[in-house]
Amino acid sequence: METYTPKERLARALTGQAVDRMPAVSFTQTATVEQMDACGAAWPEANEDAQKMATLAEAGHTLVGFEAVRVPFDITAEAEFFGCTIKAGTKEQQPSVVGHVVKDISDIEKLKDYDIDQGRIAVVCDAIRILADKYGKELPIMGSMLGPFSLAQHMNGDEWFMAIMTDEAFGHALMELTTDFNIAYAKKMAQNGADTMVIIDPTASAELIGDEFYEKFVVPAHKKIVDAMREAGVTTVLHICGDTTSGLNLMESSGVDSISVDQSVDVATAVGKVNKAVIVGNLDPVNVLWNKTPEVVKEASKKVLDANVGILAPGCGIVSKTPTKNLQAMVEMAKGHTY
């Protein structure tokens, strides 16, 4: 069989085409303290500075062996862009959203006149350009963003889950704003060199809000993003936290190329529930990758591979204290697997 570059291999694997072997990648956040110490770029500065962000992303490739580079490392830049209050992160902990900006439709109207070239999302786009200029011919360049439903929840707070059920006009208005923003942001990342787009939408779970509301609010939004990326020649991966087994068919209905499942999902069951989407995952980032040995990582990886996962990867974001040797064990297992 023909041998592919990492860029070609991942694009083919994500779209169900034949490849020489499995890609070795992580679709969720990749940075660790050991990488920070090795490359000299660390959180929180690496979340704010494009060159440091690119340097830390590069360490996932040069130190760990991931066959892709990916930014950013957290999921707060989008909410920060719209004015949400952010609790600053540390070298070991990512920032978090602690204050919200939308209470009613009038607040939504005030946020529509935005400049996609401002704020930390512009830093992410600049980091993608730096990485694409250096690695774009050989490696996949992954852009990642918080999805529209979870962004709406960050902007509205926990009232959001009740709002979509009691005030559909408000729910659709906020989803329209966040979806349009996501599309503009994704297009900018693609223009700067991203060839793979990861949509992280942790609270957009049919298990959490029910099939009816998932189909009404989430599917159309994800489909618009996927369609825009397909037009740009960018493959898409959707990650939603929790046990998404029962909602996989709805997730796939957006047309996404691949679905990332977390550690609570049985991979064999997930593979049997989709028609075309490639299932990726789902090593436990805490109980396996962080807290166990390389030997245990390899054993757990083999179980996931034996379940016919499309691409071996962490089930959620990599914990910052994860040992490099454990990540390298996962990389080794992926590289050694042929379909």
mmCIF file of C-alpha atoms in Angstrom:
data_model
loop_
_atom_site.group_PDB
_atom_site.id
_atom_site.type_symbol
_atom_site.label_atom_id
_atom_site.label_comp_id
_atom_site.label_asym_id
_atom_site.label_seq_id
_atom_site.Cartn_x
_atom_site.Cartn_y
_atom_site.Cartn_z
ATOM 1 C CA MET A 1 0.000 0.000 0.000
ATOM 2 C CA GLU A 2 1.114 3.551 -0.685
ATOM 3 C CA THR A 3 2.801 5.416 2.166
ATOM 4 C CA TYR A 4 1.254 8.751 3.084
ATOM 5 C CA THR A 5 2.477 11.902 4.761
ATOM 6 C CA PRO A 6 0.894 12.582 8.178
ATOM 7 C CA LYS A 7 -1.225 15.300 6.563
ATOM 8 C CA GLU A 8 -2.502 12.971 3.849
ATOM 9 C CA ARG A 9 -2.950 10.080 6.267
ATOM 10 C CA LEU A 10 -5.157 11.975 8.698
ATOM 11 C CA ALA A 11 -7.301 13.541 5.979
ATOM 12 C CA ARG A 12 -7.897 10.123 4.458
ATOM 13 C CA ALA A 13 -8.530 8.402 7.792
ATOM 14 C CA LEU A 14 -11.055 11.024 8.871
ATOM 15 C CA THR A 15 -13.009 10.581 5.655
ATOM 16 C CA GLY A 16 -12.979 6.794 5.699
ATOM 17 C CA GLN A 17 -10.421 6.248 2.954
ATOM 18 C CA ALA A 18 -7.748 3.549 2.981
ATOM 19 C CA VAL A 19 -4.445 4.422 4.664
ATOM 20 C CA ASP A 20 -1.168 2.607 5.280
ATOM 21 C CA ARG A 21 -1.569 2.770 9.088
ATOM 22 C CA MET A 22 -3.377 4.641 11.830
ATOM 23 C CA PRO A 23 -2.493 8.318 12.403
ATOM 24 C CA ALA A 24 -1.036 9.195 15.817
ATOM 25 C CA VAL A 25 -2.868 12.329 16.939
ATOM 26 C CA SER A 26 -4.883 13.969 19.696
ATOM 27 C CA PHE A 27 -8.010 15.915 18.778
ATOM 28 C CA THR A 28 -8.366 17.316 22.282
ATOM 29 C CA GLN A 29 -5.917 19.609 24.075
ATOM 30 C CA THR A 30 -2.310 18.402 23.914
ATOM 31 C CA ALA A 31 -0.152 20.501 26.268
ATOM 32 C CA THR A 32 1.519 19.185 29.430
ATOM 33 C CA VAL A 33 3.846 20.620 32.038
ATOM 34 C CA GLU A 34 6.669 18.398 30.786
ATOM 35 C CA GLN A 35 6.235 19.855 27.303
ATOM 36 C CA MET A 36 6.176 23.375 28.745
ATOM 37 C CA ASP A 37 9.421 22.782 30.601
ATOM 38 C CA ALA A 38 11.063 21.261 27.535
ATOM 39 C CA CYS A 39 10.136 23.993 25.050
ATOM 40 C CA GLY A 40 10.189 27.048 27.294
ATOM 41 C CA ALA A 41 6.613 28.108 26.517
ATOM 42 C CA ALA A 42 4.096 27.625 29.318
ATOM 43 C CA TRP A 43 0.570 28.486 30.397
ATOM 44 C CA PRO A 44 -0.794 31.017 31.056
ATOM 45 C CA GLU A 45 1.461 32.989 28.696
ATOM 46 C CA ALA A 46 1.095 30.365 25.965
ATOM 47 C CA ASN A 47 -2.652 31.021 25.944
ATOM 48 C CA GLU A 48 -2.114 34.721 25.248
ATOM 49 C CA ASP A 49 0.927 34.940 22.945
ATOM 50 C CA ALA A 50 0.811 33.529 19.396
ATOM 51 C CA GLN A 51 4.476 32.530 19.199
ATOM 52 C CA LYS A 52 4.437 30.838 22.597
ATOM 53 C CA MET A 53 1.182 29.097 21.715
ATOM 54 C CA ALA A 54 2.724 27.776 18.506
ATOM 55 C CA THR A 55 5.899 26.700 20.315
ATOM 56 C CA LEU A 56 3.927 24.728 22.899
ATOM 57 C CA ALA A 57 1.740 23.162 20.215
ATOM 58 C CA GLU A 58 4.880 22.166 18.347
ATOM 59 C CA ALA A 59 6.174 20.359 21.447
ATOM 60 C CA GLY A 60 3.317 17.890 21.123
ATOM 61 C CA HIS A 61 4.914 16.850 17.856
ATOM 62 C CA THR A 62 8.622 17.135 18.600
ATOM 63 C CA LEU A 63 8.553 15.773 22.181
ATOM 64 C CA VAL A 64 5.547 13.444 22.291
ATOM 65 C CA GLY A 65 5.415 12.354 18.671
ATOM 66 C CA PHE A 66 1.913 13.453 17.709
ATOM 67 C CA GLU A 67 1.671 13.616 13.923
ATOM 68 C CA ALA A 68 -0.188 16.923 13.968
ATOM 69 C CA VAL A 69 -0.048 20.310 15.672
ATOM 70 C CA ARG A 70 -3.128 21.717 17.389
ATOM 71 C CA VAL A 71 -4.248 24.968 19.024
ATOM 72 C CA PRO A 72 -5.582 26.332 21.314
ATOM 73 C CA PHE A 73 -5.312 24.583 24.708
ATOM 74 C CA ASP A 74 -8.454 25.865 26.436
ATOM 75 C CA ILE A 75 -12.105 26.568 25.635
ATOM 76 C CA THR A 76 -12.579 30.051 27.057
ATOM 77 C CA ALA A 77 -11.292 32.361 24.297
ATOM 78 C CA GLU A 78 -14.682 32.448 22.569
ATOM 79 C CA ALA A 79 -16.588 33.472 25.706
ATOM 80 C CA GLU A 80 -13.857 35.978 26.574
ATOM 81 C CA PHE A 81 -14.268 37.473 23.087
ATOM 82 C CA PHE A 82 -17.886 38.329 23.902
ATOM 83 C CA GLY A 83 -17.028 39.830 27.290
ATOM 84 C CA CYS A 84 -17.533 36.950 29.717
ATOM 85 C CA THR A 85 -15.462 37.129 32.890
ATOM 86 C CA ILE A 86 -12.592 34.641 32.868
ATOM 87 C CA LYS A 87 -10.780 33.181 35.873
ATOM 88 C CA ALA A 88 -7.119 33.174 34.917
ATOM 89 C CA GLY A 89 -5.361 29.855 34.537
ATOM 90 C CA THR A 90 -1.962 28.723 35.826
ATOM 91 C CA LYS A 91 0.856 26.589 34.496
ATOM 92 C CA GLU A 92 -1.113 23.499 35.511
ATOM 93 C CA GLN A 93 -4.714 24.665 35.187
ATOM 94 C CA GLN A 94 -6.649 26.103 32.277
ATOM 95 C CA PRO A 95 -8.720 29.300 32.569
ATOM 96 C CA SER A 96 -12.458 29.056 33.184
ATOM 97 C CA VAL A 97 -15.588 31.135 32.615
ATOM 98 C CA VAL A 98 -17.004 32.657 35.823
ATOM 99 C CA GLY A 99 -19.172 35.542 34.570
ATOM 100 C CA HIS A 100 -21.834 35.774 31.857
ATOM 101 C CA VAL A 101 -23.022 38.538 29.537
ATOM 102 C CA VAL A 102 -26.430 37.604 28.104
ATOM 103 C CA LYS A 103 -29.727 37.790 29.998
ATOM 104 C CA ASP A 104 -32.206 38.629 27.242
ATOM 105 C CA ILE A 105 -32.524 39.272 23.509
ATOM 106 C CA SER A 106 -31.491 42.907 23.905
ATOM 107 C CA ASP A 107 -28.090 41.709 25.167
ATOM 108 C CA ILE A 108 -27.735 39.536 22.072
ATOM 109 C CA GLU A 109 -28.354 42.498 19.796
ATOM 110 C CA LYS A 110 -25.552 44.454 21.484
ATOM 111 C CA LEU A 111 -23.042 41.690 20.684
ATOM 112 C CA LYS A 112 -23.677 41.321 16.959
ATOM 113 C CA ASP A 113 -21.230 43.985 15.803
ATOM 114 C CA TYR A 114 -17.948 42.152 16.454
ATOM 115 C CA ASP A 115 -14.521 42.099 14.839
ATOM 116 C CA ILE A 116 -13.160 38.604 14.288
ATOM 117 C CA ASP A 117 -9.603 39.992 14.167
ATOM 118 C CA GLN A 118 -9.636 41.120 17.801
ATOM 119 C CA GLY A 119 -9.009 39.406 21.139
ATOM 120 C CA ARG A 120 -7.508 36.056 21.954
ATOM 121 C CA ILE A 121 -9.214 34.342 19.040
ATOM 122 C CA ALA A 122 -6.977 36.471 16.808
ATOM 123 C CA VAL A 123 -3.980 35.146 18.753
ATOM 124 C CA VAL A 124 -5.132 31.595 18.020
ATOM 125 C CA CYS A 125 -5.407 32.406 14.327
ATOM 126 C CA ASP A 126 -1.925 33.926 14.349
ATOM 127 C CA ALA A 127 -0.552 30.783 16.012
ATOM 128 C CA ILE A 128 -2.159 28.674 13.307
ATOM 129 C CA ARG A 129 -0.432 30.797 10.655
ATOM 130 C CA ILE A 130 2.944 30.302 12.381
ATOM 131 C CA LEU A 131 2.416 26.530 12.549
ATOM 132 C CA ALA A 132 1.102 26.303 8.998
ATOM 133 C CA ASP A 133 4.079 28.208 7.630
ATOM 134 C CA LYS A 134 6.439 25.754 9.326
ATOM 135 C CA TYR A 135 4.582 22.443 9.118
ATOM 136 C CA GLY A 136 1.649 22.891 6.759
ATOM 137 C CA LYS A 137 3.051 20.849 3.880
ATOM 138 C CA GLU A 138 3.743 17.793 6.040
ATOM 139 C CA LEU A 139 1.617 17.818 9.181
ATOM 140 C CA PRO A 140 -2.088 18.323 9.802
ATOM 141 C CA ILE A 141 -2.787 21.771 11.269
ATOM 142 C CA MET A 142 -5.682 21.428 13.714
ATOM 143 C CA GLY A 143 -7.820 24.345 14.758
ATOM 144 C CA SER A 144 -10.203 23.874 17.645
ATOM 145 C CA MET A 145 -13.047 25.948 19.019
ATOM 146 C CA LEU A 146 -15.813 25.820 21.572
ATOM 147 C CA GLY A 147 -19.011 24.861 19.785
ATOM 148 C CA PRO A 148 -22.066 27.131 19.535
ATOM 149 C CA PHE A 149 -24.290 25.485 22.154
ATOM 150 C CA SER A 150 -21.636 25.486 24.878
ATOM 151 C CA LEU A 151 -20.619 29.026 23.924
ATOM 152 C CA ALA A 152 -24.255 30.084 24.371
ATOM 153 C CA GLN A 153 -24.236 28.414 27.794
ATOM 154 C CA HIS A 154 -21.057 30.279 28.743
ATOM 155 C CA MET A 155 -22.695 33.539 27.688
ATOM 156 C CA ASN A 156 -26.051 32.915 29.392
ATOM 157 C CA GLY A 157 -24.981 30.795 32.370
ATOM 158 C CA ASP A 158 -26.753 27.730 33.718
ATOM 159 C CA GLU A 159 -30.107 29.373 32.939
ATOM 160 C CA TRP A 160 -29.399 28.390 29.327
ATOM 161 C CA PHE A 161 -30.632 24.834 29.750
ATOM 162 C CA MET A 162 -34.018 26.024 30.927
ATOM 163 C CA ALA A 163 -34.100 28.919 28.456
ATOM 164 C CA ILE A 164 -34.114 26.685 25.379
ATOM 165 C CA MET A 165 -37.159 24.897 26.764
ATOM 166 C CA THR A 166 -39.153 27.924 27.920
ATOM 167 C CA ASP A 167 -38.166 30.666 25.467
ATOM 168 C CA GLU A 168 -37.363 29.244 22.051
ATOM 169 C CA ALA A 169 -37.133 32.664 20.401
ATOM 170 C CA PHE A 170 -34.377 33.646 22.811
ATOM 171 C CA GLY A 171 -32.680 30.270 22.400
ATOM 172 C CA HIS A 172 -32.644 30.469 18.616
ATOM 173 C CA ALA A 173 -31.454 34.090 18.677
ATOM 174 C CA LEU A 174 -28.456 33.277 20.860
ATOM 175 C CA MET A 175 -27.668 30.148 18.839
ATOM 176 C CA GLU A 176 -27.777 32.196 15.641
ATOM 177 C CA LEU A 177 -25.219 34.610 17.106
ATOM 178 C CA THR A 178 -22.873 31.891 18.352
ATOM 179 C CA THR A 179 -23.174 29.809 15.182
ATOM 180 C CA ASP A 180 -22.438 32.755 12.905
ATOM 181 C CA PHE A 181 -19.446 33.568 15.093
ATOM 182 C CA ASN A 182 -18.216 29.965 14.997
ATOM 183 C CA ILE A 183 -18.406 29.938 11.208
ATOM 184 C CA ALA A 184 -16.505 33.215 10.891
ATOM 185 C CA TYR A 185 -13.868 32.033 13.386
ATOM 186 C CA ALA A 186 -13.485 28.652 11.700
ATOM 187 C CA LYS A 187 -13.147 30.280 8.283
ATOM 188 C CA LYS A 188 -10.408 32.568 9.624
ATOM 189 C CA MET A 189 -8.529 29.578 11.039
ATOM 190 C CA ALA A 190 -8.886 27.801 7.697
ATOM 191 C CA GLN A 191 -7.628 30.857 5.841
ATOM 192 C CA ASN A 192 -4.590 30.873 8.122
ATOM 193 C CA GLY A 193 -3.796 27.241 7.366
ATOM 194 C CA ALA A 194 -5.976 24.944 9.484
ATOM 195 C CA ASP A 195 -6.949 21.808 7.551
ATOM 196 C CA THR A 196 -8.766 20.027 10.399
ATOM 197 C CA MET A 197 -11.401 21.642 12.613
ATOM 198 C CA VAL A 198 -12.304 20.235 16.020
ATOM 199 C CA ILE A 199 -15.642 21.387 17.412
ATOM 200 C CA ILE A 200 -15.614 20.977 21.200
ATOM 201 C CA ASP A 201 -19.212 21.320 22.406
ATOM 202 C CA PRO A 202 -19.157 19.663 25.852
ATOM 203 C CA THR A 203 -22.648 20.580 27.080
ATOM 204 C CA ALA A 204 -24.404 19.994 23.747
ATOM 205 C CA SER A 205 -25.395 16.486 24.706
ATOM 206 C CA ALA A 206 -28.631 14.773 23.775
ATOM 207 C CA GLU A 207 -28.248 12.886 27.061
ATOM 208 C CA LEU A 208 -28.327 16.233 28.863
ATOM 209 C CA ILE A 209 -30.986 18.168 26.929
ATOM 210 C CA GLY A 210 -32.904 15.360 25.205
ATOM 211 C CA ASP A 211 -33.165 14.341 21.565
ATOM 212 C CA GLU A 212 -35.873 16.882 20.728
ATOM 213 C CA PHE A 213 -33.899 19.919 21.830
ATOM 214 C CA TYR A 214 -30.632 18.538 20.468
ATOM 215 C CA GLU A 215 -32.228 18.125 17.065
ATOM 216 C CA LYS A 216 -33.854 21.546 17.258
ATOM 217 C CA PHE A 217 -30.947 23.647 18.533
ATOM 218 C CA VAL A 218 -27.690 21.743 18.030
ATOM 219 C CA VAL A 219 -27.902 19.795 14.776
ATOM 220 C CA PRO A 220 -28.670 22.801 12.523
ATOM 221 C CA ALA A 221 -25.825 24.799 14.086
ATOM 222 C CA HIS A 222 -23.271 22.023 13.713
ATOM 223 C CA LYS A 223 -24.417 21.379 10.156
ATOM 224 C CA LYS A 224 -23.811 25.007 9.175
ATOM 225 C CA ILE A 225 -20.265 24.834 10.558
ATOM 226 C CA VAL A 226 -19.559 21.492 8.896
ATOM 227 C CA ASP A 227 -20.903 22.727 5.549
ATOM 228 C CA ALA A 228 -18.735 25.852 5.742
ATOM 229 C CA MET A 229 -15.668 23.768 6.515
ATOM 230 C CA ARG A 230 -16.396 21.276 3.774
ATOM 231 C CA GLU A 231 -16.601 24.162 1.317
ATOM 232 C CA ALA A 232 -13.185 25.289 2.605
ATOM 233 C CA GLY A 233 -11.713 21.791 2.195
ATOM 234 C CA VAL A 234 -11.395 21.276 5.968
ATOM 235 C CA THR A 235 -12.268 17.998 7.695
ATOM 236 C CA THR A 236 -14.334 18.160 10.888
ATOM 237 C CA VAL A 237 -14.287 16.357 14.219
ATOM 238 C CA LEU A 238 -17.026 16.772 16.826
ATOM 239 C CA HIS A 239 -16.367 16.123 20.519
ATOM 240 C CA ILE A 240 -19.127 16.135 23.135
ATOM 241 C CA CYS A 241 -18.414 15.041 26.699
ATOM 242 C CA GLY A 242 -20.169 12.251 28.566
ATOM 243 C CA ASP A 243 -21.872 9.084 27.415
ATOM 244 C CA THR A 244 -23.066 10.148 23.966
ATOM 245 C CA THR A 245 -23.928 6.608 22.842
ATOM 246 C CA SER A 246 -27.656 7.199 22.464
ATOM 247 C CA GLY A 247 -27.116 10.466 20.589
ATOM 248 C CA LEU A 248 -24.503 9.352 18.069
ATOM 249 C CA ASN A 249 -26.980 9.152 15.203
ATOM 250 C CA LEU A 250 -28.075 12.732 15.875
ATOM 251 C CA MET A 251 -24.460 13.885 16.111
ATOM 252 C CA GLU A 252 -23.714 12.220 12.784
ATOM 253 C CA SER A 253 -26.739 13.862 11.147
ATOM 254 C CA SER A 254 -24.813 17.159 11.084
ATOM 255 C CA GLY A 255 -22.573 15.636 8.408
ATOM 256 C CA VAL A 256 -19.434 15.779 10.557
ATOM 257 C CA ASP A 257 -16.575 13.618 9.287
ATOM 258 C CA SER A 258 -15.617 12.181 12.661
ATOM 259 C CA ILE A 259 -16.991 11.885 16.180
ATOM 260 C CA SER A 260 -14.702 11.899 19.209
ATOM 261 C CA VAL A 261 -16.146 9.856 22.074
ATOM 262 C CA ASP A 262 -15.061 10.060 25.673
ATOM 263 C CA GLN A 263 -14.043 7.257 27.993
ATOM 264 C CA SER A 264 -17.597 6.554 29.194
ATOM 265 C CA VAL A 265 -18.585 5.320 25.715
ATOM 266 C CA ASP A 266 -18.124 1.713 24.596
ATOM 267 C CA VAL A 267 -16.218 2.031 21.326
ATOM 268 C CA ALA A 268 -17.554 -1.143 19.731
ATOM 269 C CA THR A 269 -21.115 0.016 20.394
ATOM 270 C CA ALA A 270 -20.330 3.487 19.044
ATOM 271 C CA VAL A 271 -18.852 2.089 15.832
ATOM 272 C CA GLY A 272 -22.027 0.068 15.307
ATOM 273 C CA LYS A 273 -24.284 3.096 15.770
ATOM 274 C CA VAL A 274 -22.880 5.340 13.023
ATOM 275 C CA ASN A 275 -23.214 4.914 9.280
ATOM 276 C CA LYS A 276 -20.275 6.888 7.941
ATOM 277 C CA ALA A 277 -18.667 9.045 10.645
ATOM 278 C CA VAL A 278 -15.286 7.844 11.898
ATOM 279 C CA ILE A 279 -15.224 7.135 15.643
ATOM 280 C CA VAL A 280 -12.122 8.387 17.468
ATOM 281 C CA GLY A 281 -11.054 8.002 21.098
ATOM 282 C CA ASN A 282 -11.220 7.066 23.855
ATOM 283 C CA LEU A 283 -8.405 6.451 26.327
ATOM 284 C CA ASP A 284 -9.271 7.757 29.787
ATOM 285 C CA PRO A 285 -7.163 10.928 30.229
ATOM 286 C CA VAL A 286 -7.185 10.653 34.035
ATOM 287 C CA ASN A 287 -7.353 7.001 35.045
ATOM 288 C CA VAL A 288 -5.115 5.736 32.241
ATOM 289 C CA LEU A 289 -3.001 8.421 30.577
ATOM 290 C CA TRP A 290 -2.246 10.448 33.702
ATOM 291 C CA ASN A 291 -2.281 7.966 36.558
ATOM 292 C CA LYS A 292 -1.039 4.712 35.068
ATOM 293 C CA THR A 293 2.149 3.360 33.485
ATOM 294 C CA PRO A 294 3.121 3.074 29.805
ATOM 295 C CA GLU A 295 2.404 -0.650 30.014
ATOM 296 C CA VAL A 296 -1.160 0.002 31.195
ATOM 297 C CA VAL A 297 -1.575 2.644 28.477
ATOM 298 C CA LYS A 298 -0.588 0.068 25.881
ATOM 299 C CA GLU A 299 -3.010 -2.504 27.304
ATOM 300 C CA ALA A 300 -5.856 0.001 27.319
ATOM 301 C CA SER A 301 -4.935 1.119 23.814
ATOM 302 C CA LYS A 302 -5.085 -2.446 22.558
ATOM 303 C CA LYS A 303 -8.623 -2.822 23.908
ATOM 304 C CA VAL A 304 -9.722 0.312 22.082
ATOM 305 C CA LEU A 305 -7.978 -0.777 18.885
ATOM 306 C CA ASP A 306 -9.549 -4.243 19.112
ATOM 307 C CA ALA A 307 -12.960 -2.529 19.292
ATOM 308 C CA ASN A 308 -12.277 -1.162 15.776
ATOM 309 C CA VAL A 309 -11.899 2.484 16.701
ATOM 310 C CA GLY A 310 -11.232 4.681 13.671
ATOM 311 C CA ILE A 311 -8.388 6.589 15.325
ATOM 312 C CA LEU A 312 -6.904 5.990 18.778
ATOM 313 C CA ALA A 313 -6.928 9.203 20.846
ATOM 314 C CA PRO A 314 -7.630 10.528 24.346
ATOM 315 C CA GLY A 315 -11.274 10.505 25.385
ATOM 316 C CA CYS A 316 -11.047 14.139 26.494
ATOM 317 C CA GLY A 317 -8.431 16.841 27.019
ATOM 318 C CA ILE A 318 -5.023 15.644 28.195
ATOM 319 C CA VAL A 319 -4.342 16.477 31.849
ATOM 320 C CA SER A 320 -1.431 18.905 32.200
ATOM 321 C CA LYS A 321 0.495 16.611 34.590
ATOM 322 C CA THR A 322 0.349 13.627 32.217
ATOM 323 C CA PRO A 323 3.804 12.010 31.771
ATOM 324 C CA THR A 324 5.295 12.243 28.300
ATOM 325 C CA LYS A 325 6.164 8.537 28.393
ATOM 326 C CA ASN A 326 2.474 7.648 28.707
ATOM 327 C CA LEU A 327 1.532 9.771 25.710
ATOM 328 C CA GLN A 328 4.390 8.231 23.751
ATOM 329 C CA ALA A 329 3.024 4.784 24.578
ATOM 330 C CA MET A 330 -0.318 5.767 23.025
ATOM 331 C CA VAL A 331 1.482 7.192 19.982
ATOM 332 C CA GLU A 332 3.457 3.962 19.583
ATOM 333 C CA MET A 333 0.284 1.870 19.668
ATOM 334 C CA ALA A 334 -1.400 4.053 17.050
ATOM 335 C CA LYS A 335 1.602 4.018 14.729
ATOM 336 C CA GLY A 336 1.837 0.251 14.983
ATOM 337 C CA HIS A 337 -1.787 -0.342 14.014
ATOM 338 C CA THR A 338 -2.840 -1.192 10.471
ATOM 339 C CA TYR A 339 -6.505 -1.426 9.527
#
